[in-house]
Structure formats: structure tokens, C-alpha cells
Amino acid sequence: FTSTRDFAFKIMSGEACTCILTFFRVIISLIIGIPLGILPGAITAIGVILITVFRYPANFYKTFKVTILTALLKKRLKFLVLLSLAIFQLIYPPIAVIVAVLVGIIGWCGFSVAETYNGHPPWKSWSKLGTPFKDYYKFHVQFYDEVLEAYNHPTGVPLNWNGVRYDIPQFGVVKTLMGVILTIYGFVTLLLGTIYILSIKYIFLHIRVLYLYIENLPTMFTCKKLPFLPFWFCGLALVIAIGPVLYVLAVMVSPLVGLRCPYIAITHGMNLKHGFKEGLRLLIMLDRGTYDFECNFRLLADRDLGLDYDPPARPDNANQYWDHFITNCKQVVKDTKEKGWITADDIEGAMPNVLTSVPAMAILKVILQSIEKDGGKEIIVWDDDHICDPKSNHSDDLVGFFWPKIRSIFKKLKKTPKEEQMYLMAQLCANSETNTEELNTALQVFDIEKEKKTKMHEISAEINGIVIVLMRMEQMQNRMSEFLI
């Protein structure tokens, strides 16, 4: 019995010693780790803030430039998007500063304490300070060079564009004003509503979080966990301190969430009523979310706001336009191959001169045959059986985008003599370093005066500008092989 008691005493003494030693180890790791974590944490926060400030002007400029130039948004929608971007650009920097300070200092302090506790000198990891800077800077560079650059083409057309453009339907002066008011409404309503809800509920939410944290305190009173009680108290201090910061962040983010009000109105067919109701729906969601966190009272009752919306089917005329254009491209390939202007090898090899000259000549072909059957109506004649009146299809995305460009060329060519038109056709084909003998002969036969050449070259530049747009479009990329036969 005595030997058993001595054995138990030794075990208990060993556990007590381990407990005491672990306690001192925890205390030392806190005393050493926290101060050693503040310096790299502050450096990290300052570095992230400096990178944000350094990259901010470039990102700001390019974001607005892309929005202004993009073909995806029509003018009326761009106005509201630019207004929303201005709000975002104003709020983003202070949010980035707060997050950088919180994550930098708290993260590094926690890491230094853990390293110290495990017997690893925290300062040995300071050499890795540059890694988060590089990653964060790389993120900004990728956003600038890849995400924004994808939409930063001089034509405003992103690569593989499907031809869809976004607009606000029936957007007159009154609705323009209402759109602006709705944007401001979302900003103000979500800001004031969030302050109202969280200010009333904050003390109860914070007490609830503290209760859930303190609720685990009894589990700490075991021999294995008791030495870590200082860590628990540090966590408690963090929970107490982080609450007001999260409150401020929630308030600062709320105006950005409020931009959903104009977004919902626009995507619901410019339904202003839905836009105004969306602000209330978002505040109800915030109130419900805090209630679900066991804050047992509501400030806003759940209600059916009737925000369901089935978007009307968009008329899809794009495929028929592409069918007609590809057919004309095929005819151009056949004609130019018969004339010897383009070789069969160039066509089969999909040479760059063919890929650009064929669509350009097809555009000119369509415009010239349209002029022949114009009758003063400015119509597009694809062939004898298919005629398009742009005025009756002005709401179509492709017509709305391309017709102003085509019309400009149309008007210039309408007064152009036949020989100048023939020279232009040959000149559009002659876009490679070396031309075929037949094409050079045609250029000599259709040769015109220098002043007239300058005029034709200006029209050629306009046509090639349209070709550049076409070459970036998804349908052209997918169907190009159809006329390379």
C-alpha cells in the first residue's frame, strides 16, 4: 500500500512540476513573444498600407478608364457605374488600413508567441517579412495587368466578347435622376440602418460573444490546460478589444453593400421600387443575422417584399448576323482566290494577312452592295434575300455598337466613284509584306490620284478598326475556320 501511494505521489508530483513549468513557459512566451511580434506586425501593416497607397492611383485611373471606354456598358449605365465606383474608391482605402493593422499586428504577435513557446527564436522568421509584401504587391499588379487589362483594349472590346452590351431600359432624364437618388439612397440607408441596428444590439452581441468565450473557462481548470490560462486571458482581451473595431468595419462596409440598391433596380428592368425595397431587405437580413446569433430580439420584422423577378428573354439576332457575315466572307475568299489575290496556301495555312483582309473585304462588299440598293434608306444588304434596317433594330446590341461605325463608312463611300471603290478593295487585300503578282497588277490597274488614295486609306483604317473588334469577338474566334476553305 505504501509503495502504491509513493508511486501515485510521484506521478502527481511529476504532473505538478510539468504544470508549473508549462505555466512559466507560457508566461515567458507572452512576455517575449508579444513585444517581438509588435515590430514585424507594425512593419507588415505599414508595408501593406504603403503598397495600397502606391498602387491606388494606378488602379483608380485604370478602373475608371476601363469603365469609360468599355463596349460592355452603354452610356446611360456607365454614369451610375462611375458613381458607384467613386463611392467604392473613397471607402476602400480606410478599410484597407484598418484590416492591415489588425491582421499585421495580431497575426505577428500570435506567431511570435507560438514560436517562443515552441523554443524557436521569433526573429529568425523576420527574414520572411518580404513574402507577404511580394504577394500583396503581386496581387495588385495582377489586378492591374491581367484583370483590368483584359478590358483595356483601345476599342473597349474585351477578348472573346459575346456581343452583349448592358444598359438601363427606358432611361430618360427622370430615371437618370432617380438612378442617382437610388445610389445615394443605398449609401445613406445602409449606413444609417447599420448604425441603428448595431448600435442598439452591439452591447448585447458583445456580451453574448464574451459569454460564449467565458463559458469555456471551467474546462481550463485541469492539470493539462491550467498552465495555458494566460493564453485564455489574452484571448479574452482580444475579444473585448476587437468588438468595437468590427463594429466600425461593419459600418464602413455598409455603404458598399448599399450599392446593391441601384444594381437590383437595373437588373430588374429599371424597377425603382425593387431598388428601394432592396435597402430594407438588406437591413432585415442584418437584423435576422444578429438574431440568429442568439441575440433574442428583432428590430425589423420579416416580410415578403415581392422582389422576385424573371428577366425577359433577350431577342437573339446575333447568330443570323454572323451567318450572313460568314457567308459574305466565304464569297470574298472564293472571289479573291479566283482572281489570284490570295493563294490557296495562305488560306489553308490561316495566314495573318488572310485572317484580317477577308473580313475587311467582306465588310466593304456588304457596304457596297448596300449602297447599290440603298434607295436613301441606309439599309444593310447581306444578299438578295436578306436585308437589315438598322433603324428598326436600334435596340439590338450588335446593331447599336457597329452601325455608327458602318454608317460613317457608308456615307463616305456613297459619293465615291467605282474605280476608287475597286482600289480600296485591292488595298484592303494588300496587307502582307509580299503580294501576289495578280494583286500588284490590280493595284496598278486601279491606281488613283494621291489625294484620292489618302481618302481611301482613311476609309481603310476605319474598316480595319472594325476588323480589330471582330477579331476579339467570341463568334469570330469560333467561326473563322468556316471561311478558310
Coordinates of C-alpha atoms in Angstrom, one line a residue:
F1 CA 0.0 0.0 0.0
T2 CA 2.9 2.3 0.9
S3 CA 4.6 1.7 -2.4
T4 CA 1.4 2.3 -4.4
R5 CA 0.9 5.6 -2.5
D6 CA 4.5 6.6 -3.2
F7 CA 4.1 5.8 -6.9
A8 CA 0.9 7.9 -7.1
F9 CA 2.6 10.7 -5.2
K10 CA 5.5 10.7 -7.7
I11 CA 3.1 10.8 -10.6
M12 CA 1.2 13.7 -9.1
S13 CA 4.4 15.5 -8.3
G14 CA 5.6 15.0 -11.9
E15 CA 2.3 16.4 -13.3
A16 CA 2.5 19.3 -10.9
C17 CA 6.0 20.1 -11.9
T18 CA 5.1 19.8 -15.6
C19 CA 2.1 22.1 -15.0
I20 CA 4.2 24.7 -13.2
L21 CA 7.0 24.6 -15.8
T22 CA 4.4 24.9 -18.6
F23 CA 2.8 27.8 -16.9
F24 CA 6.2 29.7 -16.7
R25 CA 6.8 28.7 -20.3
V26 CA 3.5 30.3 -21.3
I27 CA 4.2 33.4 -19.3
I28 CA 7.7 33.8 -20.8
S29 CA 6.4 33.2 -24.3
L30 CA 3.9 36.0 -23.8
I31 CA 6.4 38.4 -22.2
I32 CA 8.9 37.8 -25.1
G33 CA 6.6 37.0 -28.0
I34 CA 4.2 39.9 -27.8
P35 CA 6.8 42.7 -27.9
L36 CA 8.8 40.8 -30.6
G37 CA 5.6 40.5 -32.6
I38 CA 4.6 44.2 -32.5
L39 CA 7.6 45.3 -34.5
P40 CA 7.2 43.0 -37.5
G41 CA 3.4 43.4 -37.2
A42 CA 3.7 47.2 -37.4
I43 CA 6.2 46.8 -40.3
T44 CA 3.8 44.5 -42.1
A45 CA 0.9 46.9 -41.6
I46 CA 2.9 49.9 -42.7
G47 CA 4.2 47.9 -45.8
V48 CA 0.7 46.9 -46.8
I49 CA -0.6 50.4 -46.4
L50 CA 2.3 51.9 -48.4
I51 CA 1.7 49.4 -51.2
T52 CA -2.0 50.2 -51.2
V53 CA -1.2 53.9 -51.3
F54 CA 1.4 53.4 -54.0
R55 CA -0.8 51.3 -56.3
Y56 CA -4.0 53.2 -55.6
P57 CA -3.6 56.0 -58.2
A58 CA -2.8 53.5 -61.0
N59 CA -5.7 51.2 -60.0
F60 CA -8.0 54.2 -59.6
Y61 CA -7.1 55.6 -63.1
K62 CA -7.3 52.3 -64.9
T63 CA -10.6 51.2 -63.3
F64 CA -12.2 54.5 -64.4
K65 CA -10.6 54.4 -67.8
V66 CA -11.8 50.8 -68.5
T67 CA -15.3 51.7 -67.3
I68 CA -15.5 54.8 -69.5
L69 CA -14.1 53.1 -72.6
T70 CA -15.7 49.6 -72.4
A71 CA -18.1 48.5 -75.0
L72 CA -19.9 46.3 -72.5
L73 CA -21.7 49.2 -70.9
K74 CA -23.8 51.7 -72.8
K75 CA -23.5 55.4 -71.9
R76 CA -26.6 55.5 -69.7
L77 CA -25.4 52.7 -67.4
K78 CA -21.8 54.0 -67.3
F79 CA -22.9 57.0 -65.4
L80 CA -24.3 55.0 -62.5
V81 CA -21.4 52.6 -62.5
L82 CA -18.9 55.5 -62.4
L83 CA -20.9 57.0 -59.4
S84 CA -20.7 53.6 -57.6
L85 CA -17.0 53.3 -58.4
A86 CA -16.4 56.7 -56.8
I87 CA -18.1 55.6 -53.6
F88 CA -16.1 52.4 -53.6
Q89 CA -12.8 54.2 -54.2
L90 CA -13.5 56.6 -51.3
I91 CA -14.3 53.8 -48.8
Y92 CA -11.8 51.2 -49.8
P93 CA -8.5 52.9 -48.5
P94 CA -9.6 53.3 -44.8
I95 CA -10.9 49.8 -44.7
A96 CA -7.6 48.5 -46.1
V97 CA -5.7 50.4 -43.4
I98 CA -7.8 49.0 -40.5
V99 CA -7.6 45.5 -41.8
A100 CA -3.8 45.8 -42.4
V101 CA -3.2 47.0 -38.8
L102 CA -5.4 44.3 -37.3
V103 CA -4.1 41.3 -39.3
G104 CA -0.5 42.5 -39.3
I105 CA 0.0 43.2 -35.6
I106 CA -2.4 40.5 -34.2
G107 CA -1.1 37.9 -36.7
W108 CA 2.6 38.5 -35.9
C109 CA 2.1 38.7 -32.1
G110 CA 0.3 35.3 -32.2
F111 CA 3.0 33.8 -34.4
S112 CA 5.8 35.2 -32.2
V113 CA 4.2 33.9 -29.0
A114 CA 3.8 30.4 -30.7
E115 CA 7.4 30.4 -31.9
T116 CA 8.7 31.4 -28.5
Y117 CA 6.6 28.8 -26.7
N118 CA 8.0 26.1 -29.1
G119 CA 11.5 27.2 -28.4
H120 CA 12.1 28.8 -31.8
P121 CA 13.5 32.4 -31.8
P122 CA 10.8 34.5 -33.5
W123 CA 13.3 36.9 -35.0
K124 CA 14.6 34.1 -37.3
S125 CA 11.3 34.4 -39.2
W126 CA 11.7 38.1 -39.7
S127 CA 13.6 37.3 -42.9
K128 CA 10.2 36.2 -44.3
L129 CA 8.7 39.7 -43.9
G130 CA 9.2 40.4 -47.5
T131 CA 7.0 37.4 -48.6
P132 CA 3.6 39.0 -47.7
F133 CA 4.7 42.3 -49.3
K134 CA 5.6 40.5 -52.5
D135 CA 2.3 38.5 -52.5
Y136 CA 0.2 41.6 -51.9
Y137 CA 2.1 43.7 -54.4
K138 CA 1.8 40.8 -56.9
F139 CA -2.0 40.8 -56.3
H140 CA -2.2 44.5 -57.2
V141 CA 0.0 44.0 -60.3
Q142 CA -2.1 41.0 -61.5
F143 CA -5.3 43.0 -60.9
Y144 CA -3.8 45.9 -63.0
D145 CA -2.1 43.9 -65.7
E146 CA -4.5 40.9 -66.1
V147 CA -8.0 41.7 -64.7
L148 CA -8.2 45.3 -65.8
E149 CA -6.0 44.8 -68.9
A150 CA -8.5 42.2 -70.2
Y151 CA -10.9 45.1 -70.7
N152 CA -8.4 47.8 -71.5
H153 CA -8.2 47.4 -75.3
P154 CA -8.4 50.7 -77.2
T155 CA -11.6 49.5 -78.9
G156 CA -13.2 48.9 -75.5
V157 CA -13.9 45.3 -76.5
P158 CA -12.7 42.6 -74.2
L159 CA -11.2 39.4 -75.7
N160 CA -13.8 36.8 -76.6
W161 CA -16.6 39.3 -76.3
N162 CA -20.0 37.7 -76.9
G163 CA -21.6 40.9 -78.3
V164 CA -23.8 41.5 -75.3
R165 CA -24.0 45.1 -74.0
Y166 CA -25.6 46.2 -70.8
D167 CA -27.9 49.2 -70.5
I168 CA -30.7 50.7 -68.4
P169 CA -34.0 50.3 -70.3
Q170 CA -36.1 53.4 -71.0
F171 CA -33.7 55.5 -69.1
G172 CA -34.8 59.1 -69.6
V173 CA -34.0 62.3 -67.6
V174 CA -36.3 61.4 -64.8
K175 CA -35.0 57.9 -64.4
T176 CA -31.4 59.2 -64.6
L177 CA -32.2 61.4 -61.7
M178 CA -33.9 58.6 -59.9
G179 CA -30.9 56.3 -60.5
V180 CA -28.6 58.8 -58.9
I181 CA -31.0 59.2 -56.0
L182 CA -31.2 55.4 -55.6
T183 CA -27.4 55.2 -55.4
I184 CA -27.3 57.9 -52.7
Y185 CA -30.3 56.2 -51.0
G186 CA -28.4 52.9 -50.9
F187 CA -25.4 54.6 -49.5
V188 CA -27.2 56.5 -46.8
T189 CA -29.9 53.9 -45.9
L190 CA -27.4 51.1 -45.3
L191 CA -25.0 53.3 -43.5
L192 CA -27.7 54.8 -41.1
G193 CA -29.6 51.5 -40.9
T194 CA -26.4 49.5 -39.9
I195 CA -25.5 52.1 -37.3
Y196 CA -29.1 52.0 -35.9
I197 CA -29.2 48.2 -35.7
L198 CA -25.7 47.5 -34.5
S199 CA -25.7 50.4 -32.0
I200 CA -28.8 49.1 -30.3
K201 CA -27.7 45.4 -30.5
Y202 CA -23.9 45.9 -30.0
I203 CA -23.8 45.7 -26.3
F204 CA -26.0 42.5 -26.3
L205 CA -23.9 41.0 -29.1
H206 CA -20.6 41.7 -27.4
I207 CA -21.9 40.4 -24.1
R208 CA -23.1 37.2 -25.9
V209 CA -19.7 36.7 -27.5
L210 CA -18.0 37.2 -24.2
Y211 CA -20.4 34.8 -22.6
L212 CA -19.7 32.1 -25.2
Y213 CA -16.0 32.7 -24.7
I214 CA -16.1 32.7 -20.8
E215 CA -18.4 29.7 -20.9
N216 CA -15.3 27.6 -21.8
L217 CA -13.4 28.8 -18.7
P218 CA -14.3 25.8 -16.5
T219 CA -12.7 23.5 -19.0
M220 CA -9.4 25.2 -18.4
F221 CA -9.2 24.1 -14.8
T222 CA -7.4 20.8 -15.4
C223 CA -3.8 20.0 -14.9
K224 CA -3.1 19.9 -18.6
K225 CA -5.0 23.1 -19.5
L226 CA -4.5 25.3 -16.5
P227 CA -1.0 26.4 -17.5
F228 CA -2.5 27.8 -20.7
L229 CA -4.8 30.1 -18.7
P230 CA -2.7 33.2 -19.6
F231 CA -3.4 32.5 -23.3
W232 CA -7.1 32.3 -22.5
F233 CA -6.9 35.7 -20.8
C234 CA -5.1 37.2 -23.8
G235 CA -7.9 35.8 -26.0
L236 CA -10.4 37.4 -23.7
A237 CA -8.6 40.8 -24.0
L238 CA -8.6 40.4 -27.8
V239 CA -12.4 39.6 -27.8
I240 CA -13.1 42.7 -25.7
A241 CA -10.9 44.9 -27.9
I242 CA -11.9 43.6 -31.3
G243 CA -15.6 44.2 -30.9
P244 CA -15.6 48.0 -31.4
V245 CA -13.2 47.6 -34.4
L246 CA -15.5 45.1 -36.1
Y247 CA -18.4 47.4 -35.4
V248 CA -16.6 50.3 -37.2
L249 CA -15.7 47.9 -40.1
A250 CA -19.3 46.8 -40.5
V251 CA -20.4 50.4 -40.6
M252 CA -17.7 51.3 -43.2
V253 CA -18.6 48.4 -45.4
S254 CA -22.3 49.0 -45.3
P255 CA -22.3 51.8 -47.9
L256 CA -20.6 49.4 -50.4
V257 CA -23.4 46.8 -49.7
G258 CA -25.9 49.6 -50.3
L259 CA -24.8 49.7 -54.0
R260 CA -27.0 46.7 -54.4
C261 CA -30.0 49.0 -54.5
P262 CA -29.2 50.5 -57.9
Y263 CA -27.9 47.2 -59.1
I264 CA -31.2 45.4 -58.3
A265 CA -33.2 48.2 -59.9
I266 CA -31.1 48.0 -63.1
T267 CA -31.1 44.2 -63.3
H268 CA -34.9 44.1 -62.6
G269 CA -35.7 46.1 -65.7
M270 CA -35.0 49.5 -64.0
N271 CA -37.6 48.7 -61.4
L272 CA -37.0 51.6 -59.0
K273 CA -39.5 50.2 -56.4
H274 CA -37.4 47.0 -56.2
G275 CA -34.3 49.1 -55.8
F276 CA -35.7 51.0 -52.8
K277 CA -37.0 47.8 -51.3
E278 CA -33.6 46.1 -51.6
G279 CA -32.3 48.5 -49.0
L280 CA -34.9 47.3 -46.5
R281 CA -34.3 43.7 -47.4
L282 CA -30.5 44.1 -46.6
L283 CA -31.3 45.6 -43.2
I284 CA -33.7 42.9 -42.4
M285 CA -31.0 40.3 -43.3
L286 CA -28.6 42.1 -40.9
D287 CA -31.2 42.2 -38.2
R288 CA -32.0 38.5 -38.7
G289 CA -28.3 37.5 -38.8
T290 CA -27.7 39.1 -35.4
Y291 CA -30.9 37.5 -34.1
D292 CA -29.7 34.1 -35.2
F293 CA -26.6 34.7 -33.2
E294 CA -28.9 34.3 -30.1
C295 CA -29.5 38.0 -29.7
N296 CA -33.1 37.4 -28.8
F297 CA -34.9 40.4 -30.1
R298 CA -35.7 41.8 -33.5
L299 CA -35.9 45.4 -34.7
L300 CA -37.3 44.7 -38.2
A301 CA -39.9 42.1 -38.9
D302 CA -39.6 39.6 -41.7
R303 CA -41.8 40.4 -44.7
D304 CA -42.3 39.5 -48.3
L305 CA -41.1 42.5 -50.2
G306 CA -42.0 40.9 -53.6
L307 CA -38.6 41.2 -55.1
D308 CA -38.9 38.1 -57.3
Y309 CA -38.1 38.9 -60.9
D310 CA -37.9 36.8 -64.1
P311 CA -35.9 38.7 -66.7
P312 CA -37.5 38.8 -70.1
A313 CA -35.9 36.8 -72.9
R314 CA -33.5 38.9 -74.9
P315 CA -34.0 38.7 -78.7
D316 CA -31.0 36.9 -80.1
N317 CA -30.4 38.2 -83.6
A318 CA -26.6 37.7 -83.2
N319 CA -26.4 34.3 -84.8
Q320 CA -28.2 35.4 -88.0
Y321 CA -25.9 38.4 -88.3
W322 CA -22.9 36.1 -88.0
D323 CA -24.4 33.6 -90.5
H324 CA -24.8 36.4 -93.1
F325 CA -21.3 37.8 -92.4
I326 CA -19.5 34.5 -92.6
T327 CA -21.4 33.8 -95.9
N328 CA -20.0 37.0 -97.3
C329 CA -16.5 36.1 -96.1
K330 CA -16.8 32.8 -98.0
Q331 CA -17.7 34.6 -101.1
V332 CA -14.8 37.0 -100.7
V333 CA -12.4 34.1 -100.2
K334 CA -13.8 32.4 -103.4
D335 CA -13.5 35.6 -105.5
T336 CA -10.0 36.6 -104.3
K337 CA -8.7 33.1 -104.8
E338 CA -10.1 33.0 -108.4
K339 CA -8.5 36.4 -109.0
G340 CA -5.2 35.2 -107.6
W341 CA -5.1 38.0 -105.0
I342 CA -4.8 35.4 -102.2
T343 CA -3.1 32.0 -102.6
A344 CA -4.7 28.7 -101.6
D345 CA -1.7 28.0 -99.3
D346 CA -2.3 31.2 -97.4
I347 CA -5.9 30.3 -96.9
E348 CA -5.3 26.8 -95.8
G349 CA -2.5 28.0 -93.5
A350 CA -4.7 30.7 -92.0
M351 CA -2.0 33.3 -92.6
P352 CA -2.4 36.6 -90.7
N353 CA -3.0 38.5 -93.9
V354 CA -5.9 36.3 -94.8
L355 CA -7.4 36.5 -91.3
T356 CA -7.6 40.3 -91.4
S357 CA -8.0 41.0 -95.1
V358 CA -11.0 38.7 -95.7
P359 CA -13.3 40.2 -93.0
A360 CA -12.2 43.7 -94.2
M361 CA -13.1 43.0 -97.8
A362 CA -16.4 41.3 -96.6
I363 CA -17.3 44.5 -94.8
L364 CA -16.6 46.6 -97.9
K365 CA -18.5 44.1 -100.0
V366 CA -21.6 44.3 -97.8
I367 CA -21.4 48.2 -97.7
L368 CA -21.0 48.5 -101.5
Q369 CA -23.9 46.1 -102.3
S370 CA -26.0 48.0 -99.6
I371 CA -25.2 51.3 -101.4
E372 CA -26.4 49.9 -104.7
K373 CA -29.8 49.0 -103.2
D374 CA -29.9 51.9 -100.7
G375 CA -32.7 54.0 -102.1
G376 CA -31.9 56.6 -99.5
K377 CA -32.8 54.4 -96.6
E378 CA -29.4 53.4 -95.3
I379 CA -30.0 49.7 -95.1
I380 CA -27.6 46.7 -94.9
V381 CA -27.9 44.2 -97.7
W382 CA -26.4 40.9 -96.8
D383 CA -27.6 39.3 -100.0
D384 CA -30.6 39.5 -102.3
D385 CA -32.8 37.7 -99.8
H386 CA -31.6 39.3 -96.5
I387 CA -31.9 43.0 -95.8
C388 CA -31.5 44.6 -92.4
D389 CA -32.8 48.1 -91.5
P390 CA -30.6 49.3 -88.6
K391 CA -33.2 51.9 -87.6
S392 CA -35.8 49.2 -86.8
N393 CA -33.1 47.2 -84.9
H394 CA -31.6 50.1 -83.0
S395 CA -32.1 48.3 -79.6
D396 CA -30.1 45.3 -80.8
D397 CA -26.7 45.3 -79.0
L398 CA -24.6 44.5 -82.2
V399 CA -26.5 46.9 -84.3
G400 CA -26.2 49.7 -81.8
F401 CA -22.5 49.1 -81.5
F402 CA -21.5 48.6 -85.1
W403 CA -24.0 50.7 -87.0
P404 CA -22.5 54.1 -86.2
K405 CA -19.1 52.8 -87.4
I406 CA -20.6 51.3 -90.6
R407 CA -22.7 54.3 -91.2
S408 CA -19.7 56.6 -91.2
I409 CA -18.0 54.5 -93.9
F410 CA -21.3 54.1 -95.7
K411 CA -21.7 57.9 -96.1
K412 CA -18.1 58.3 -97.3
L413 CA -18.3 55.5 -99.9
K414 CA -21.7 56.7 -101.2
K415 CA -20.1 59.5 -103.0
T416 CA -17.1 57.6 -104.1
P417 CA -16.6 56.6 -107.8
K418 CA -16.4 53.0 -108.8
E419 CA -12.7 53.0 -109.6
E420 CA -11.9 54.3 -106.1
Q421 CA -14.0 51.6 -104.5
M422 CA -12.1 48.9 -106.6
Y423 CA -8.8 50.4 -105.5
L424 CA -10.0 50.2 -101.8
M425 CA -10.9 46.6 -102.2
A426 CA -7.5 45.7 -103.6
Q427 CA -5.8 47.9 -101.0
L428 CA -7.6 46.0 -98.2
C429 CA -6.3 42.7 -99.6
A430 CA -2.7 44.0 -99.9
N431 CA -1.8 43.9 -96.2
S432 CA 1.1 41.4 -96.3
E433 CA 4.8 42.1 -96.9
T434 CA 4.6 40.4 -100.3
N435 CA 1.6 40.5 -102.6
T436 CA 0.8 38.1 -105.5
E437 CA 1.5 39.3 -109.0
E438 CA -2.2 39.4 -109.7
L439 CA -2.8 41.7 -106.7
N440 CA 0.1 44.0 -107.6
T441 CA -1.3 44.2 -111.2
A442 CA -4.8 45.1 -109.8
L443 CA -3.3 47.8 -107.6
Q444 CA -1.6 49.3 -110.7
V445 CA -4.8 49.0 -112.8
F446 CA -6.9 50.6 -110.1
D447 CA -4.3 53.2 -109.3
I448 CA -5.8 56.6 -108.4
E449 CA -4.5 60.1 -107.6
K450 CA -2.6 60.7 -104.4
E451 CA -5.3 62.8 -102.8
K452 CA -7.9 60.2 -103.5
K453 CA -5.6 57.5 -102.2
T454 CA -5.3 59.4 -98.9
K455 CA -9.1 59.4 -98.6
M456 CA -9.3 55.7 -99.4
H457 CA -6.6 54.9 -96.8
E458 CA -8.6 56.8 -94.2
I459 CA -11.7 54.6 -95.0
S460 CA -9.4 51.5 -95.0
A461 CA -8.3 52.4 -91.5
E462 CA -11.9 52.7 -90.3
I463 CA -12.7 49.3 -91.8
N464 CA -9.6 47.7 -90.3
G465 CA -10.7 49.2 -86.9
I466 CA -13.9 47.2 -87.2
V467 CA -11.9 44.1 -88.1
I468 CA -9.8 44.5 -85.0
V469 CA -13.1 44.5 -82.9
L470 CA -14.4 41.5 -84.8
M471 CA -11.2 39.5 -84.2
R472 CA -11.7 39.9 -80.5
M473 CA -15.2 38.6 -80.5
E474 CA -16.1 35.0 -79.4
Q475 CA -18.2 34.2 -82.5
M476 CA -15.4 35.3 -84.9
Q477 CA -12.9 33.2 -83.0
N478 CA -15.1 30.2 -83.2
R479 CA -16.3 30.5 -86.7
M480 CA -13.2 31.8 -88.5
S481 CA -12.4 28.4 -89.8
E482 CA -15.7 28.3 -91.8
F483 CA -14.4 30.6 -94.5
L484 CA -10.8 29.3 -94.5
I485 CA -11.7 26.7 -97.1

